Amino acid sequence: AQSVSQHNHHVILSEAASLELGCNYSYGGTVNLFWYVQYPGQHLQLLLKYFSGDPLVKGIKGFEAEFIKSKFSFNLRKPSVQWSDTAEYFCAVTITGGGNKLTFGTGTQLKVEL
Amino acid sequence: NAGVTQTPKFQVLKTGQSMTLQCAQDMNHNSMYWYRQDPGMGLRLIYYSASEGTTDKGEVPNGYNVSRLNKREFSLRLESAAPSQTSVYFCASSPGQIGNTIYFGEGSWLTVV
C-alpha cells in the first residue's frame, strides 16, 4: 500500500523567511500529489496539486511544489512566509487504479512569528 | 454555494451510545468520503463511496458504518461509541475521476467519555 512521509512535524519561522516542507511517498506506479492546508479551526483547503506535465506546480498564496519522480518527493516551497501562513500542512497522494482516495502524511505544523 | 456540509459540529457521547454524523454536498459529486483526524496521525480514511449505491472500507473502518443515502448524502454511524473514537471527523466529496480535487467539510468534533 502507498504511504506518505512528512519528516518535519513542527517548523517555526520568522516572517520573510523561506519555507521548504518535505514530502516523500512510497509507491512504484503513477501518482497524483497534493498539498492541503488547514488554518486554525478551519477545514482543509487545496494549496496545489500535481496530476501530470510540468513537475513544478504553482498554487495559491505564492506556494509551489516540485515533483521529483526519482526521489519520490513533492516538497512544498514558499520564498517568503507571512504570519498568516501559520497552519498545518498536509501532503497527500492518490494512485492510479486505487480510486480517487487520498492517503495523507501526518502533517507539518508551521508557526510563523512576527 | 455551501459545498460540503456536516452536522453536528460538536458532540459529546458516553461510551456505548450511538450516533450518526450527517454529510451533504451540493456540487453534484459522484464520490464521497469520511476521514478522521487525530493528532500526529494526519487524516485517515474510514469509508469511501465511489458513486451512489456503493461503499468501500478505508484504512480504519472498524466501529463505523456508512450509508450513501443518495448522490448528495453520505452518513457515518457509530453503533457503540468508544473513547478511541474521540476525533475530528471530516466528510469530503469529489467528482470521482482520479486526480480530481477532493473538497472537505468543516469537520465534526466528537468526544466519547
Short mmCIF file of C-alpha atoms in Angstrom, two decimals:
data_model
loop_
_atom_site.label_atom_id
_atom_site.label_comp_id
_atom_site.label_asym_id
_atom_site.label_seq_id
_atom_site.Cartn_x
_atom_site.Cartn_y
_atom_site.Cartn_z
CA ALA A 1 0.00 0.00 0.00
CA GLN A 2 1.11 3.54 -0.63
CA SER A 3 2.31 5.79 2.18
CA VAL A 4 3.33 9.41 2.62
CA SER A 5 6.04 10.73 4.93
CA GLN A 6 6.39 14.25 6.18
CA HIS A 7 9.59 14.46 8.16
CA ASN A 8 9.14 17.92 9.63
CA HIS A 9 6.45 17.76 12.29
CA HIS A 10 6.86 21.27 13.65
CA VAL A 11 8.50 24.21 11.92
CA ILE A 12 8.93 27.69 13.35
CA LEU A 13 9.99 30.53 11.05
CA SER A 14 10.22 34.27 11.21
CA GLU A 15 8.25 36.37 8.75
CA ALA A 16 10.01 36.74 5.38
CA ALA A 17 11.99 33.52 5.85
CA SER A 18 11.90 30.93 3.10
CA LEU A 19 9.96 27.72 3.59
CA GLU A 20 10.52 24.19 2.39
CA LEU A 21 8.44 21.32 3.73
CA GLY A 22 9.45 17.82 2.83
CA CYS A 23 7.13 15.15 1.47
CA ASN A 24 8.09 11.68 0.28
CA TYR A 25 5.80 8.93 -0.89
CA SER A 26 6.24 5.25 -1.37
CA TYR A 27 4.57 3.78 -4.42
CA GLY A 28 6.09 2.48 -7.61
CA GLY A 29 3.34 3.41 -10.02
CA THR A 30 1.68 6.57 -11.26
CA VAL A 31 0.68 9.03 -8.57
CA ASN A 32 -1.14 12.30 -8.19
CA LEU A 33 0.20 14.53 -5.45
CA PHE A 34 -1.49 17.18 -3.36
CA TRP A 35 -0.73 19.72 -0.67
CA TYR A 36 -3.59 20.76 1.58
CA VAL A 37 -3.53 23.46 4.25
CA GLN A 38 -5.59 23.64 7.43
CA TYR A 39 -5.72 27.05 9.10
CA PRO A 40 -6.54 27.02 12.82
CA GLY A 41 -10.13 25.93 13.37
CA GLN A 42 -10.85 25.53 9.68
CA HIS A 43 -11.28 22.71 7.21
CA LEU A 44 -8.69 21.52 4.74
CA GLN A 45 -8.19 23.56 1.60
CA LEU A 46 -6.25 22.61 -1.50
CA LEU A 47 -2.99 24.53 -1.97
CA LEU A 48 -1.83 22.84 -5.15
CA LYS A 49 -1.71 19.52 -6.92
CA TYR A 50 0.34 17.63 -9.45
CA PHE A 51 -1.50 15.50 -11.96
CA SER A 52 0.81 15.38 -14.99
CA GLY A 53 3.04 17.61 -17.11
CA ASP A 54 5.32 20.27 -15.67
CA PRO A 55 6.74 18.91 -12.40
CA LEU A 56 6.93 22.42 -10.94
CA VAL A 57 3.45 23.28 -9.75
CA LYS A 58 2.32 26.68 -8.61
CA GLY A 59 -0.53 27.05 -6.17
CA ILE A 60 -2.39 29.68 -4.27
CA LYS A 61 -0.85 32.26 -1.95
CA GLY A 62 2.61 32.05 -3.53
CA PHE A 63 3.20 28.38 -2.76
CA GLU A 64 4.84 25.99 -5.20
CA ALA A 65 5.94 22.37 -5.17
CA GLU A 66 8.25 20.29 -7.29
CA PHE A 67 7.61 16.67 -8.17
CA ILE A 68 10.91 14.76 -8.40
CA LYS A 69 10.00 11.29 -9.53
CA SER A 70 13.45 9.82 -8.99
CA LYS A 71 13.36 10.90 -5.35
CA PHE A 72 9.68 10.10 -4.78
CA SER A 73 9.37 13.62 -3.42
CA PHE A 74 6.93 16.53 -3.65
CA ASN A 75 8.35 19.28 -1.45
CA LEU A 76 6.41 22.45 -0.77
CA ARG A 77 8.15 25.82 -1.00
CA LYS A 78 7.44 29.47 -0.46
CA PRO A 79 10.14 32.15 -0.85
CA SER A 80 8.86 34.44 1.90
CA VAL A 81 6.36 33.35 4.53
CA GLN A 82 3.85 35.58 6.28
CA TRP A 83 2.31 35.36 9.72
CA SER A 84 -0.95 34.35 8.05
CA ASP A 85 0.72 31.18 6.73
CA THR A 86 0.61 29.74 10.25
CA ALA A 87 -1.28 26.49 9.71
CA GLU A 88 -0.92 22.76 9.40
CA TYR A 89 0.18 21.46 6.01
CA PHE A 90 -0.63 18.01 4.69
CA CYS A 91 0.90 16.20 1.77
CA ALA A 92 -1.31 13.55 0.16
CA VAL A 93 -1.29 11.11 -2.72
CA THR A 94 -3.75 9.23 -4.88
CA ILE A 95 -2.65 6.33 -7.03
CA THR A 96 -3.83 5.24 -10.44
CA GLY A 97 -6.08 2.22 -10.05
CA GLY A 98 -6.72 2.96 -6.40
CA GLY A 99 -9.78 5.10 -6.81
CA ASN A 100 -9.70 8.80 -6.11
CA LYS A 101 -8.80 8.28 -2.44
CA LEU A 102 -6.25 10.44 -0.67
CA THR A 103 -3.58 8.96 1.54
CA PHE A 104 -2.27 11.67 3.83
CA GLY A 105 1.00 12.30 5.55
CA THR A 106 0.98 13.08 9.25
CA GLY A 107 1.15 16.82 8.68
CA THR A 108 3.58 19.65 9.44
CA GLN A 109 2.61 22.34 11.90
CA LEU A 110 4.05 25.67 10.71
CA LYS A 111 4.24 28.62 13.03
CA VAL A 112 5.34 31.96 11.61
CA GLU A 113 6.50 34.51 14.15
CA LEU A 114 6.38 38.26 13.66
CA ASN B 1 -22.58 27.74 -2.51
CA ALA B 2 -22.42 25.60 0.64
CA GLY B 3 -20.06 22.89 -0.70
CA VAL B 4 -19.79 20.07 1.86
CA THR B 5 -21.93 20.46 4.96
CA GLN B 6 -21.58 18.30 8.06
CA THR B 7 -23.72 18.06 11.18
CA PRO B 8 -23.34 18.19 14.09
CA LYS B 9 -20.21 20.29 14.53
CA PHE B 10 -19.69 19.24 18.15
CA GLN B 11 -20.94 16.22 20.05
CA VAL B 12 -20.17 14.56 23.36
CA LEU B 13 -21.16 10.93 23.72
CA LYS B 14 -21.00 8.43 26.53
CA THR B 15 -19.27 5.14 25.89
CA GLY B 16 -21.71 2.73 24.28
CA GLN B 17 -24.03 5.36 22.85
CA SER B 18 -24.74 5.51 19.16
CA MET B 19 -24.89 8.47 16.83
CA THR B 20 -24.91 9.40 13.17
CA LEU B 21 -22.86 12.11 11.51
CA GLN B 22 -24.64 13.60 8.55
CA CYS B 23 -22.98 14.93 5.42
CA ALA B 24 -24.38 16.54 2.30
CA GLN B 25 -22.73 18.06 -0.76
CA ASP B 26 -24.30 20.34 -3.34
CA MET B 27 -21.65 20.05 -6.07
CA ASN B 28 -23.20 17.04 -7.83
CA HIS B 29 -20.11 14.99 -6.99
CA ASN B 30 -20.03 11.26 -7.51
CA SER B 31 -17.59 10.32 -4.75
CA MET B 32 -17.86 10.95 -1.03
CA TYR B 33 -15.56 10.16 1.87
CA TRP B 34 -15.32 10.07 5.63
CA TYR B 35 -11.95 10.76 7.25
CA ARG B 36 -10.89 11.06 10.85
CA GLN B 37 -8.11 13.35 12.04
CA ASP B 38 -6.06 12.58 15.12
CA PRO B 39 -3.02 14.49 16.44
CA GLY B 40 0.21 13.30 14.88
CA MET B 41 -1.56 10.87 12.56
CA GLY B 42 -2.88 13.08 9.80
CA LEU B 43 -6.17 12.13 8.20
CA ARG B 44 -7.15 8.51 7.77
CA LEU B 45 -9.88 7.24 5.50
CA ILE B 46 -12.74 5.49 7.28
CA TYR B 47 -15.11 4.76 4.40
CA TYR B 48 -15.42 5.78 0.79
CA SER B 49 -18.30 5.85 -1.68
CA ALA B 50 -17.18 5.98 -5.29
CA SER B 51 -20.71 6.55 -6.52
CA GLU B 52 -24.30 6.37 -5.37
CA GLY B 53 -25.08 2.85 -4.22
CA THR B 54 -21.50 1.79 -3.49
CA THR B 55 -19.40 1.94 -0.34
CA ASP B 56 -15.94 0.60 0.47
CA LYS B 57 -13.87 0.32 3.60
CA GLY B 58 -10.92 2.60 4.04
CA GLU B 59 -7.94 2.34 6.34
CA VAL B 60 -9.80 2.44 9.69
CA PRO B 61 -13.39 1.17 9.24
CA ASN B 62 -13.80 -0.80 12.48
CA GLY B 63 -16.59 0.53 14.69
CA TYR B 64 -18.25 2.51 11.91
CA ASN B 65 -20.95 2.01 9.31
CA VAL B 66 -21.93 4.25 6.43
CA SER B 67 -24.92 4.86 4.22
CA ARG B 68 -24.88 6.56 0.85
CA LEU B 69 -28.47 7.68 1.03
CA ASN B 70 -28.47 9.33 -2.40
CA LYS B 71 -25.98 11.21 -4.53
CA ARG B 72 -25.94 14.17 -2.13
CA GLU B 73 -25.79 12.49 1.25
CA PHE B 74 -23.32 10.18 2.98
CA SER B 75 -23.79 9.43 6.66
CA LEU B 76 -21.39 7.87 9.18
CA ARG B 77 -22.76 5.88 12.09
CA LEU B 78 -21.08 4.89 15.33
CA GLU B 79 -23.09 1.98 16.69
CA SER B 80 -21.43 1.77 20.10
CA ALA B 81 -19.08 4.65 20.69
CA ALA B 82 -15.70 4.06 22.34
CA PRO B 83 -13.19 6.58 23.74
CA SER B 84 -10.82 5.62 20.90
CA GLN B 85 -13.33 7.19 18.51
CA THR B 86 -12.77 10.62 20.03
CA SER B 87 -11.60 12.53 16.99
CA VAL B 88 -12.37 15.17 14.41
CA TYR B 89 -14.36 13.75 11.52
CA PHE B 90 -14.27 15.22 8.05
CA CYS B 91 -16.63 14.49 5.24
CA ALA B 92 -15.40 15.16 1.71
CA SER B 93 -16.51 14.85 -1.87
CA SER B 94 -15.03 14.86 -5.36
CA PRO B 95 -16.23 14.44 -8.94
CA GLY B 96 -14.66 10.99 -8.74
CA GLN B 97 -12.08 10.86 -11.50
CA ILE B 98 -8.52 10.11 -10.46
CA GLY B 99 -6.66 13.31 -9.70
CA ASN B 100 -9.82 15.34 -9.10
CA THR B 101 -9.64 17.73 -6.17
CA ILE B 102 -11.31 16.44 -3.03
CA TYR B 103 -13.30 19.08 -1.14
CA PHE B 104 -13.67 18.90 2.62
CA GLY B 105 -16.37 19.91 5.04
CA GLU B 106 -15.66 21.92 8.16
CA GLY B 107 -15.36 18.96 10.48
CA SER B 108 -17.27 17.42 13.37
CA TRP B 109 -15.61 17.32 16.78
CA LEU B 110 -16.65 14.16 18.63
CA THR B 111 -15.70 13.37 22.21
CA VAL B 112 -16.53 9.99 23.74
CA VAL B 113 -16.33 9.89 27.53
#
